[in-house]
Structures are given as C-alpha cells and as structure tokens.
PDB file of C-alpha atoms in Angstrom:
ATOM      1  CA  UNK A   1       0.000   0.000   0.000  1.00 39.00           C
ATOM      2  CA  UNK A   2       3.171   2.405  -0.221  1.00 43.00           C
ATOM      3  CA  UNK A   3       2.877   2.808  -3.833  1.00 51.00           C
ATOM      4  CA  UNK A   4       1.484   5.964  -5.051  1.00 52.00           C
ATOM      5  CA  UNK A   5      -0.816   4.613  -8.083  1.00 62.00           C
ATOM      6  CA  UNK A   6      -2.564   2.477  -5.000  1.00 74.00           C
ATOM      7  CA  UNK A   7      -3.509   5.637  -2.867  1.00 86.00           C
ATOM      8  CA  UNK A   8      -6.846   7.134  -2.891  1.00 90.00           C
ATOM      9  CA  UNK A   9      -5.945  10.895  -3.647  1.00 91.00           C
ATOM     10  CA  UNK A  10      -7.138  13.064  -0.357  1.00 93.00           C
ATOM     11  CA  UNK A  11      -9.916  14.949  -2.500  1.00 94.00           C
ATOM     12  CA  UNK A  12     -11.859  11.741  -3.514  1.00 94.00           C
ATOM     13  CA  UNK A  13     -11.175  10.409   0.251  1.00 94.00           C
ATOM     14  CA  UNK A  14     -12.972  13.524   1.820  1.00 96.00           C
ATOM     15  CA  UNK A  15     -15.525  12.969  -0.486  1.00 97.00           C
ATOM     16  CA  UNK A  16     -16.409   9.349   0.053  1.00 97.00           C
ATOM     17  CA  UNK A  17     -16.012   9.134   3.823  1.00 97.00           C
ATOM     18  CA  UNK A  18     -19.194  11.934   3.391  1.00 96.00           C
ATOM     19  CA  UNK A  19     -21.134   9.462   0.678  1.00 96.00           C
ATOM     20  CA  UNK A  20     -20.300   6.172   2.405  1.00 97.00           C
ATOM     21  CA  UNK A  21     -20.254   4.361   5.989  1.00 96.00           C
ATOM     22  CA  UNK A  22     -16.590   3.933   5.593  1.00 97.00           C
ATOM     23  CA  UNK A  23     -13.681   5.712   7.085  1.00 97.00           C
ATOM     24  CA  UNK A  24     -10.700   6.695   5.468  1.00 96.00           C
ATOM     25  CA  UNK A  25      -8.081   3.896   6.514  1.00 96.00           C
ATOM     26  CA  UNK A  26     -10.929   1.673   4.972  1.00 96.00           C
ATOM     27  CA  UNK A  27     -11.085   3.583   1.932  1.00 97.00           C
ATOM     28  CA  UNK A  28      -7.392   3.417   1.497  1.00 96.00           C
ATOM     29  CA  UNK A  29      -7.565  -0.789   2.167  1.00 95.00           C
ATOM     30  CA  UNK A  30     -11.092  -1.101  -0.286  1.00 95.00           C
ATOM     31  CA  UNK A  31      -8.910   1.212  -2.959  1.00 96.00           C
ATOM     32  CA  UNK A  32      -5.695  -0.538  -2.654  1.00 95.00           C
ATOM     33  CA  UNK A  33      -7.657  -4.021  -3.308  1.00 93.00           C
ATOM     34  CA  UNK A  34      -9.219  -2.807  -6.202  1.00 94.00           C
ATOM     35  CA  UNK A  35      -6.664  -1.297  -7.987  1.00 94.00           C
ATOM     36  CA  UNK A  36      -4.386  -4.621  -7.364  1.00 92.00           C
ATOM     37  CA  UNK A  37      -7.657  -6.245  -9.014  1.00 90.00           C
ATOM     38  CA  UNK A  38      -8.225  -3.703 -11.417  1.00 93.00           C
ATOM     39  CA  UNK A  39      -5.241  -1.620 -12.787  1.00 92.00           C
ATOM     40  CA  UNK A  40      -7.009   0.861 -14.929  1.00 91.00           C
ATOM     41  CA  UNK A  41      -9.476   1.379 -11.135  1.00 90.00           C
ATOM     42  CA  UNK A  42     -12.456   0.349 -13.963  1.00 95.00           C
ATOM     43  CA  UNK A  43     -14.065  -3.105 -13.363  1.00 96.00           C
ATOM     44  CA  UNK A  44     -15.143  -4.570 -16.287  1.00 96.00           C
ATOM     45  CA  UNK A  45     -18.180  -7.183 -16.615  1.00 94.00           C
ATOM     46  CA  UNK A  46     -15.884  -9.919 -16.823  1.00 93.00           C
ATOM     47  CA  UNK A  47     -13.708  -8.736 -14.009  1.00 93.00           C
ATOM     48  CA  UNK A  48     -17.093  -8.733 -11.711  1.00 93.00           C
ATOM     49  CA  UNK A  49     -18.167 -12.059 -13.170  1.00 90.00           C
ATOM     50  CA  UNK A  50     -14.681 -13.574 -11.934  1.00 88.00           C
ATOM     51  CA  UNK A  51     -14.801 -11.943  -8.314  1.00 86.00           C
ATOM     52  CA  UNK A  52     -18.340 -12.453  -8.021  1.00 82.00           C
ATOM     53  CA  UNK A  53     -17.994 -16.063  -9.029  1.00 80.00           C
ATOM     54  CA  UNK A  54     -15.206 -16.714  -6.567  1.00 82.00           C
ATOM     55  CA  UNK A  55     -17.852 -15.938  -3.678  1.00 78.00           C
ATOM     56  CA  UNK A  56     -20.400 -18.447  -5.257  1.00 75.00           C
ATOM     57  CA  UNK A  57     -18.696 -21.355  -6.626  1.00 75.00           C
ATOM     58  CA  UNK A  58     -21.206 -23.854  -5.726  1.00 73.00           C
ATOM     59  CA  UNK A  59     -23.901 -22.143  -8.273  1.00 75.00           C
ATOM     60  CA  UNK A  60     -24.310 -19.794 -11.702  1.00 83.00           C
ATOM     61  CA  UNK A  61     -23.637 -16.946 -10.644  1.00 83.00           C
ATOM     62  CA  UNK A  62     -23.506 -15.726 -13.885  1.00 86.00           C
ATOM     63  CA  UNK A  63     -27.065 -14.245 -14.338  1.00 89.00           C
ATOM     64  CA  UNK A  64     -27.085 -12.550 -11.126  1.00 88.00           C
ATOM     65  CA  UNK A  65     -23.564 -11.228 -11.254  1.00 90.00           C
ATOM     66  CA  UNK A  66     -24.896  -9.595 -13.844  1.00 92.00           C
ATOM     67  CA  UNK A  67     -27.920  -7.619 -12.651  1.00 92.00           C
ATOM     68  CA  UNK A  68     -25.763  -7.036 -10.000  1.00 91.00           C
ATOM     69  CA  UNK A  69     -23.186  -5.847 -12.169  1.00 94.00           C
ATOM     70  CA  UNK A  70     -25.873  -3.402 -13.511  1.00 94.00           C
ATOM     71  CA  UNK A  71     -27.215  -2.306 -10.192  1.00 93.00           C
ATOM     72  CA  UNK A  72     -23.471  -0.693  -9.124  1.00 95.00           C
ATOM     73  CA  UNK A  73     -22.941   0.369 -12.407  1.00 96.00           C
ATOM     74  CA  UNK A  74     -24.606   3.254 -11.585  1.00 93.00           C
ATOM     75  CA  UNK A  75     -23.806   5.624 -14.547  1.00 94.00           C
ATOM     76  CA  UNK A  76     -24.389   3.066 -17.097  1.00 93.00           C
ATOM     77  CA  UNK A  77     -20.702   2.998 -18.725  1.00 96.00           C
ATOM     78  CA  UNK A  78     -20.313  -0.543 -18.851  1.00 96.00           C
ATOM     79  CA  UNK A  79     -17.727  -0.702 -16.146  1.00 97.00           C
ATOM     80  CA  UNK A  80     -17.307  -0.128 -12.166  1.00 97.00           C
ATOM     81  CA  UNK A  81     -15.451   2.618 -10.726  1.00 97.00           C
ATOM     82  CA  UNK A  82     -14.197   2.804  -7.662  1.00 96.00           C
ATOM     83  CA  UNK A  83     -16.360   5.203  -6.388  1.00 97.00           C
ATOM     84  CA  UNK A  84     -19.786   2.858  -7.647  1.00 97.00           C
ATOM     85  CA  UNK A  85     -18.169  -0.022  -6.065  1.00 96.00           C
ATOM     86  CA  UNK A  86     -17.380   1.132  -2.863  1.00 97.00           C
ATOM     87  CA  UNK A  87     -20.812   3.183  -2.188  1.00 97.00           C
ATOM     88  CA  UNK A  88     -22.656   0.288  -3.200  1.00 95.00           C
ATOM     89  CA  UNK A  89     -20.775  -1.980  -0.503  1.00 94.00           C
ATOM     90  CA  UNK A  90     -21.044   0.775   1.711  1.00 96.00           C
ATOM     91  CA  UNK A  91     -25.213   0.693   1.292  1.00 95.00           C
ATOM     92  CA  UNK A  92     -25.450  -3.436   0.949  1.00 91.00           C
ATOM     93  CA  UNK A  93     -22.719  -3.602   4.255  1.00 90.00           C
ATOM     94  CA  UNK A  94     -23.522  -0.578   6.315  1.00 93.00           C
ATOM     95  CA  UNK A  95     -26.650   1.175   4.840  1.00 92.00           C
ATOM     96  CA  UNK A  96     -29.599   1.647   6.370  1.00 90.00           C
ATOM     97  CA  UNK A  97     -32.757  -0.510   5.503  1.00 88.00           C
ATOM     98  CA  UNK A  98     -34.319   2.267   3.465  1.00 90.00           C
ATOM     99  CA  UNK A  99     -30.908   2.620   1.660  1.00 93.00           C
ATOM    100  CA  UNK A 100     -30.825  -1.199   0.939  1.00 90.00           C
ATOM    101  CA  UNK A 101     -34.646  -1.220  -0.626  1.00 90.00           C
ATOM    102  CA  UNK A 102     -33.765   1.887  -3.003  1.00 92.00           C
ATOM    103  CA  UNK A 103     -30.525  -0.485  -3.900  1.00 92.00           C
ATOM    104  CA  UNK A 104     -32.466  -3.423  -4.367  1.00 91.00           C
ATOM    105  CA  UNK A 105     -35.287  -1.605  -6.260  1.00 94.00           C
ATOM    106  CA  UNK A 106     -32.164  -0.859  -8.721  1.00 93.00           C
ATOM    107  CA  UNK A 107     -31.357  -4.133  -8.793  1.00 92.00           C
ATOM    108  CA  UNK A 108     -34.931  -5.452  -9.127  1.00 93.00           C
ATOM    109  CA  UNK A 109     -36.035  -2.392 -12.296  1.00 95.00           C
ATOM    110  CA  UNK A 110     -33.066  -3.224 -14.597  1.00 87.00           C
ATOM    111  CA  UNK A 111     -34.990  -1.614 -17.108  1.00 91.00           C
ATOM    112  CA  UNK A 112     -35.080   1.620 -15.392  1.00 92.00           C
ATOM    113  CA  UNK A 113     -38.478   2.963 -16.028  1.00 96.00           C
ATOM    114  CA  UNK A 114     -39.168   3.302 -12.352  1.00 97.00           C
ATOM    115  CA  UNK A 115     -41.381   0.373 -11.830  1.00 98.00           C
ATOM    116  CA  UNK A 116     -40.811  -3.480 -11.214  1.00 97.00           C
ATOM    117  CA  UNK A 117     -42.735  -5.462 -12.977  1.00 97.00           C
ATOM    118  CA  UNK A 118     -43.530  -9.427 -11.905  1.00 96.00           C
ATOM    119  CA  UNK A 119     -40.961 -10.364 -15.289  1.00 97.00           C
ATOM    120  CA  UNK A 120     -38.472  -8.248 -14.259  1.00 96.00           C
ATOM    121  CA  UNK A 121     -38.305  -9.664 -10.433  1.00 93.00           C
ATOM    122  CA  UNK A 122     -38.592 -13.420 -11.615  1.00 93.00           C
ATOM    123  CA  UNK A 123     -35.468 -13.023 -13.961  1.00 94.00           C
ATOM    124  CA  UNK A 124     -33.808 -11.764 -11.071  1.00 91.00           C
ATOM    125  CA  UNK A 125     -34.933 -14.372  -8.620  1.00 87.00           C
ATOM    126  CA  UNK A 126     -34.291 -17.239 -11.236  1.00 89.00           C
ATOM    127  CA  UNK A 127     -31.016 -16.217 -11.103  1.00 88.00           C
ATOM    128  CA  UNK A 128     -30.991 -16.466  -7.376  1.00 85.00           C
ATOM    129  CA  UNK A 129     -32.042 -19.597  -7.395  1.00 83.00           C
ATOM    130  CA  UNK A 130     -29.429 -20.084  -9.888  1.00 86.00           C
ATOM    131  CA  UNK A 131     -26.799 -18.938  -8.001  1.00 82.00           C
ATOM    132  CA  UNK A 132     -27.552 -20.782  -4.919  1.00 77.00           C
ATOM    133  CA  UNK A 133     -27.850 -24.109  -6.379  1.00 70.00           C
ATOM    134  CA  UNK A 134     -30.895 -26.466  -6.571  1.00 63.00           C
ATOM    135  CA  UNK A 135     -32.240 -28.000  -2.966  1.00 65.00           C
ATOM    136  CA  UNK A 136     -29.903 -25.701  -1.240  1.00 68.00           C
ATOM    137  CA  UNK A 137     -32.503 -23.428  -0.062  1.00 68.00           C
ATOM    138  CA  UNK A 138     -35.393 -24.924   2.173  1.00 74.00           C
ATOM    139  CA  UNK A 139     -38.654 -22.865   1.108  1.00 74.00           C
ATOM    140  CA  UNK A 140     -42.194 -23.213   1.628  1.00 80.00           C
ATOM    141  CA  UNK A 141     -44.033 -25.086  -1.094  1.00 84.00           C
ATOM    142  CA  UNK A 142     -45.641 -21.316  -2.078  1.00 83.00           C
ATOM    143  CA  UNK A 143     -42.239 -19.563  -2.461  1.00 81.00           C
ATOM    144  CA  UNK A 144     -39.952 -22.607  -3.811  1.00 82.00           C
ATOM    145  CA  UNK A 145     -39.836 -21.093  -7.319  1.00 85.00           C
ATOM    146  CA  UNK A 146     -39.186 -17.916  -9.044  1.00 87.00           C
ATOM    147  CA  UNK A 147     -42.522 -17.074  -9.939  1.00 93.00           C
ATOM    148  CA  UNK A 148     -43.979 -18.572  -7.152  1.00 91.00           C
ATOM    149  CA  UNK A 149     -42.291 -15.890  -4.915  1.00 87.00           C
ATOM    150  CA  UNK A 150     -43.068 -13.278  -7.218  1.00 91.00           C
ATOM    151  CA  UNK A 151     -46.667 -13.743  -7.188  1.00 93.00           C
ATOM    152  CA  UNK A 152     -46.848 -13.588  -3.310  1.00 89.00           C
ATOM    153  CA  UNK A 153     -44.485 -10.701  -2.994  1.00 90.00           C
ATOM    154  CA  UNK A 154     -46.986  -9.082  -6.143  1.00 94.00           C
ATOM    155  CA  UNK A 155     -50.500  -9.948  -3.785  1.00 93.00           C
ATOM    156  CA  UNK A 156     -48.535  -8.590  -0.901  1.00 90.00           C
ATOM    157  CA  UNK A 157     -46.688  -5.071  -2.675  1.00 93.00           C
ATOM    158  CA  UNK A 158     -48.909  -3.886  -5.563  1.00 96.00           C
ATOM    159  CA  UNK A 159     -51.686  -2.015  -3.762  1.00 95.00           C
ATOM    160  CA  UNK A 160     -53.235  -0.357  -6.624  1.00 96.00           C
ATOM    161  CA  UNK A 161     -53.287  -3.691  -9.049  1.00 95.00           C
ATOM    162  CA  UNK A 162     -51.290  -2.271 -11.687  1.00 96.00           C
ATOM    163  CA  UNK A 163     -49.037  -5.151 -12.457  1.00 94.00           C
ATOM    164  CA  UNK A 164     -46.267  -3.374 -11.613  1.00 97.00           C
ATOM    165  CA  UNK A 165     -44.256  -2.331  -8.044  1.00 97.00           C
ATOM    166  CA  UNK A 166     -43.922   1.380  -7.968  1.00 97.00           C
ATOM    167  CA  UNK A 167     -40.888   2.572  -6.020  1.00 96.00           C
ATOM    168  CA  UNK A 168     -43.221   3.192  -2.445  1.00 96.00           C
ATOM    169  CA  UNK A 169     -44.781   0.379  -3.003  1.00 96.00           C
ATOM    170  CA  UNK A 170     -41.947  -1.834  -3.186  1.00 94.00           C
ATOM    171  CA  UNK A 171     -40.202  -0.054  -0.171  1.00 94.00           C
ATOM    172  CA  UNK A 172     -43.362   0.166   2.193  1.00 94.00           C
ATOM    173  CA  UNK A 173     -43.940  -3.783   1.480  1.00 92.00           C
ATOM    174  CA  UNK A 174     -40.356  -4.707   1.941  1.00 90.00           C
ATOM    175  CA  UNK A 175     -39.933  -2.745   4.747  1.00 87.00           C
ATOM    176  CA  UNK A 176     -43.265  -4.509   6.188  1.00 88.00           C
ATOM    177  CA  UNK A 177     -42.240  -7.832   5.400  1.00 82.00           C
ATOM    178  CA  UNK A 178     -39.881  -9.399   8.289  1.00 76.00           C
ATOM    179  CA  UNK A 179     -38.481 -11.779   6.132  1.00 75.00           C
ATOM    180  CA  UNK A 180     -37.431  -9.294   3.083  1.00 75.00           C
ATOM    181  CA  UNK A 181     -35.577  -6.992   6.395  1.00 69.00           C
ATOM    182  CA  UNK A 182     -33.883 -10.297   7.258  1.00 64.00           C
ATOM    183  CA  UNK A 183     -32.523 -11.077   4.159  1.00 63.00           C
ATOM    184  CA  UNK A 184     -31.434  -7.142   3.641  1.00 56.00           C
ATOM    185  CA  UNK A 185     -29.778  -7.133   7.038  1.00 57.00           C
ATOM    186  CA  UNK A 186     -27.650 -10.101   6.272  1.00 49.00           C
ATOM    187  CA  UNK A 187     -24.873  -8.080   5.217  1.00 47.00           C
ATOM    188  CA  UNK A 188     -25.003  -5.458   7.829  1.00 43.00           C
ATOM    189  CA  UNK A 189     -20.964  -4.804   9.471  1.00 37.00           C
ATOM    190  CA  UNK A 190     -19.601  -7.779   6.988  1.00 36.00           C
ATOM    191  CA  UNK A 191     -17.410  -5.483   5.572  1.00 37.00           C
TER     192      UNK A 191
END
C-alpha cells in the first residue's frame, strides 16, 4: 500500500467518507484491493463475473452477477469505478434498511423505467435460485420457485393492481415484510 498509483488521492477520500459508511483507513484498504484487481481502477463485466464467481462457486452466478453488475454500475458505462463499487458496498454492508430497498429496487427495475414489474423480479430471482444451487434453499411449497415468490411478494406489494411495483410500493412492502428486512440485514458490518 506504499505505492502511489494504490492511494486514494485526499480529494476523492474527503468525499467518500461523506457518501459512504466507511472511514478513510478503509477507503485506502477497499482502494488498494481494487486497484491490485483492477489496474485501470475500472471493473469490467468480466472482471465482476470472476470476483463475483469466486464468492459463489457452488452455483451460476452468472445471471445474477450480472444484474448485479448493472445495479453498481450506476452511470451506465459498462464498467465499475471505484467510487460505484465502494458506495454500493457501503449501502449493501452498512446502509440503512431504506438505503438497501432503493438499492435493491435498482437491482430489481433493470430496465429503469421506475417500476418493477412481476418479469423483471422473476429473472432476477431465477437467477438467485441459480446462483444458490438447486435444494440448497429450504422454502415453503408457495415460495420454492421464481414465480412462485413473485406472485406472493406481487398480492402482498402492488396495492393499486397495476401489475407493476412502484418505487413506495416496493419499499413500504419490503420494509413490512420481516423476512425481506432479514434477508437485507444479512450483510449489515460484513465489511
């Protein structure tokens, strides 16, 4: 961490300790990391697809590395910054819960027209299910497939009936749901 190129310049470091839960001696370790893992500090789809894959070897975690990939590619370049990386572990690792829902709701509208619709959140969840691996997961008989879960979380979410989640609708029913907090707190102080 003595060289130079693997130093977060003082500006940027003021800047994210304001944006992100992290302080700066864990700036300078999360920058350091990813510049080791990313000279040109860009990560590139296949870059994420190898680190993400290295977490989740038992499944394919190619789908949802992907919407993933998406979701912290915040400016829509095609690659990761530092700066999009490290806010969006700050929010999955340290953010609050309403921080985590306006995450996921990225995550879940990878179309970006500011509504999930029941499509949209079974791709992702198929690729959950992908990723974790067949049987690995005991669910309830109404919730052990993709679009099983998306039709309960749709009767529970979409108030108005419109075949789509609307930003408040998605965070007042995830926020209401126990189970959804659960699974959003999981990563709360890993980093």
């Amino acid at each position: 961490m003595g060289n130079s190129q693997h130093r977060l310049p003082r500006s940027q470091i003021q800047a994210l300790t304001k944006e992100t839960h992290f302080n700066k001696h864990e700036l300078q370790r999360w920058y350091a990391s990813f510049v080791e893992d990313c000279p040109t500090a860009e990560m590139s789809v296949a870059q994420f697809l190898s680190l993400f894959g290295r977490f989740h070897p038992g499944g394919d975690a190619r789908a949802f590395a992907g919407y993933v990939f998406r979701a912290f590619d915040q400016d829509g370049s095609g690659t990761i910054s530092f700066r999009e990386f490290v806010c969006a572990l700050s929010i999955l690792s340290r953010g609050s819960l309403e921080e985590k829902c306006e995450w996921s709701f990225r995550l879940f509208d990878f179309d970006g027209d500011g509504v999930i619709t029941a499509p949209e959140m079974e791709q992702v969840f198929a690729s959950i299910f992908a990723l974790v691996g067949p049987g690995s997961v005991d669910l309830p008989p109404d919730e052990d497939t993709a679009a099983k879960r998306v039709a309960k979380i749709f009767a529970l979410m979409d108030v108005d009936n419109d075949a789509s989640l609307s930003r408040q609708e998605f965070t007042a029913g995830t926020l209401s749901d126990q189970s959804i907090v659960r699974a959003l707190s999981l990563f709360q102080n890993c980093v």
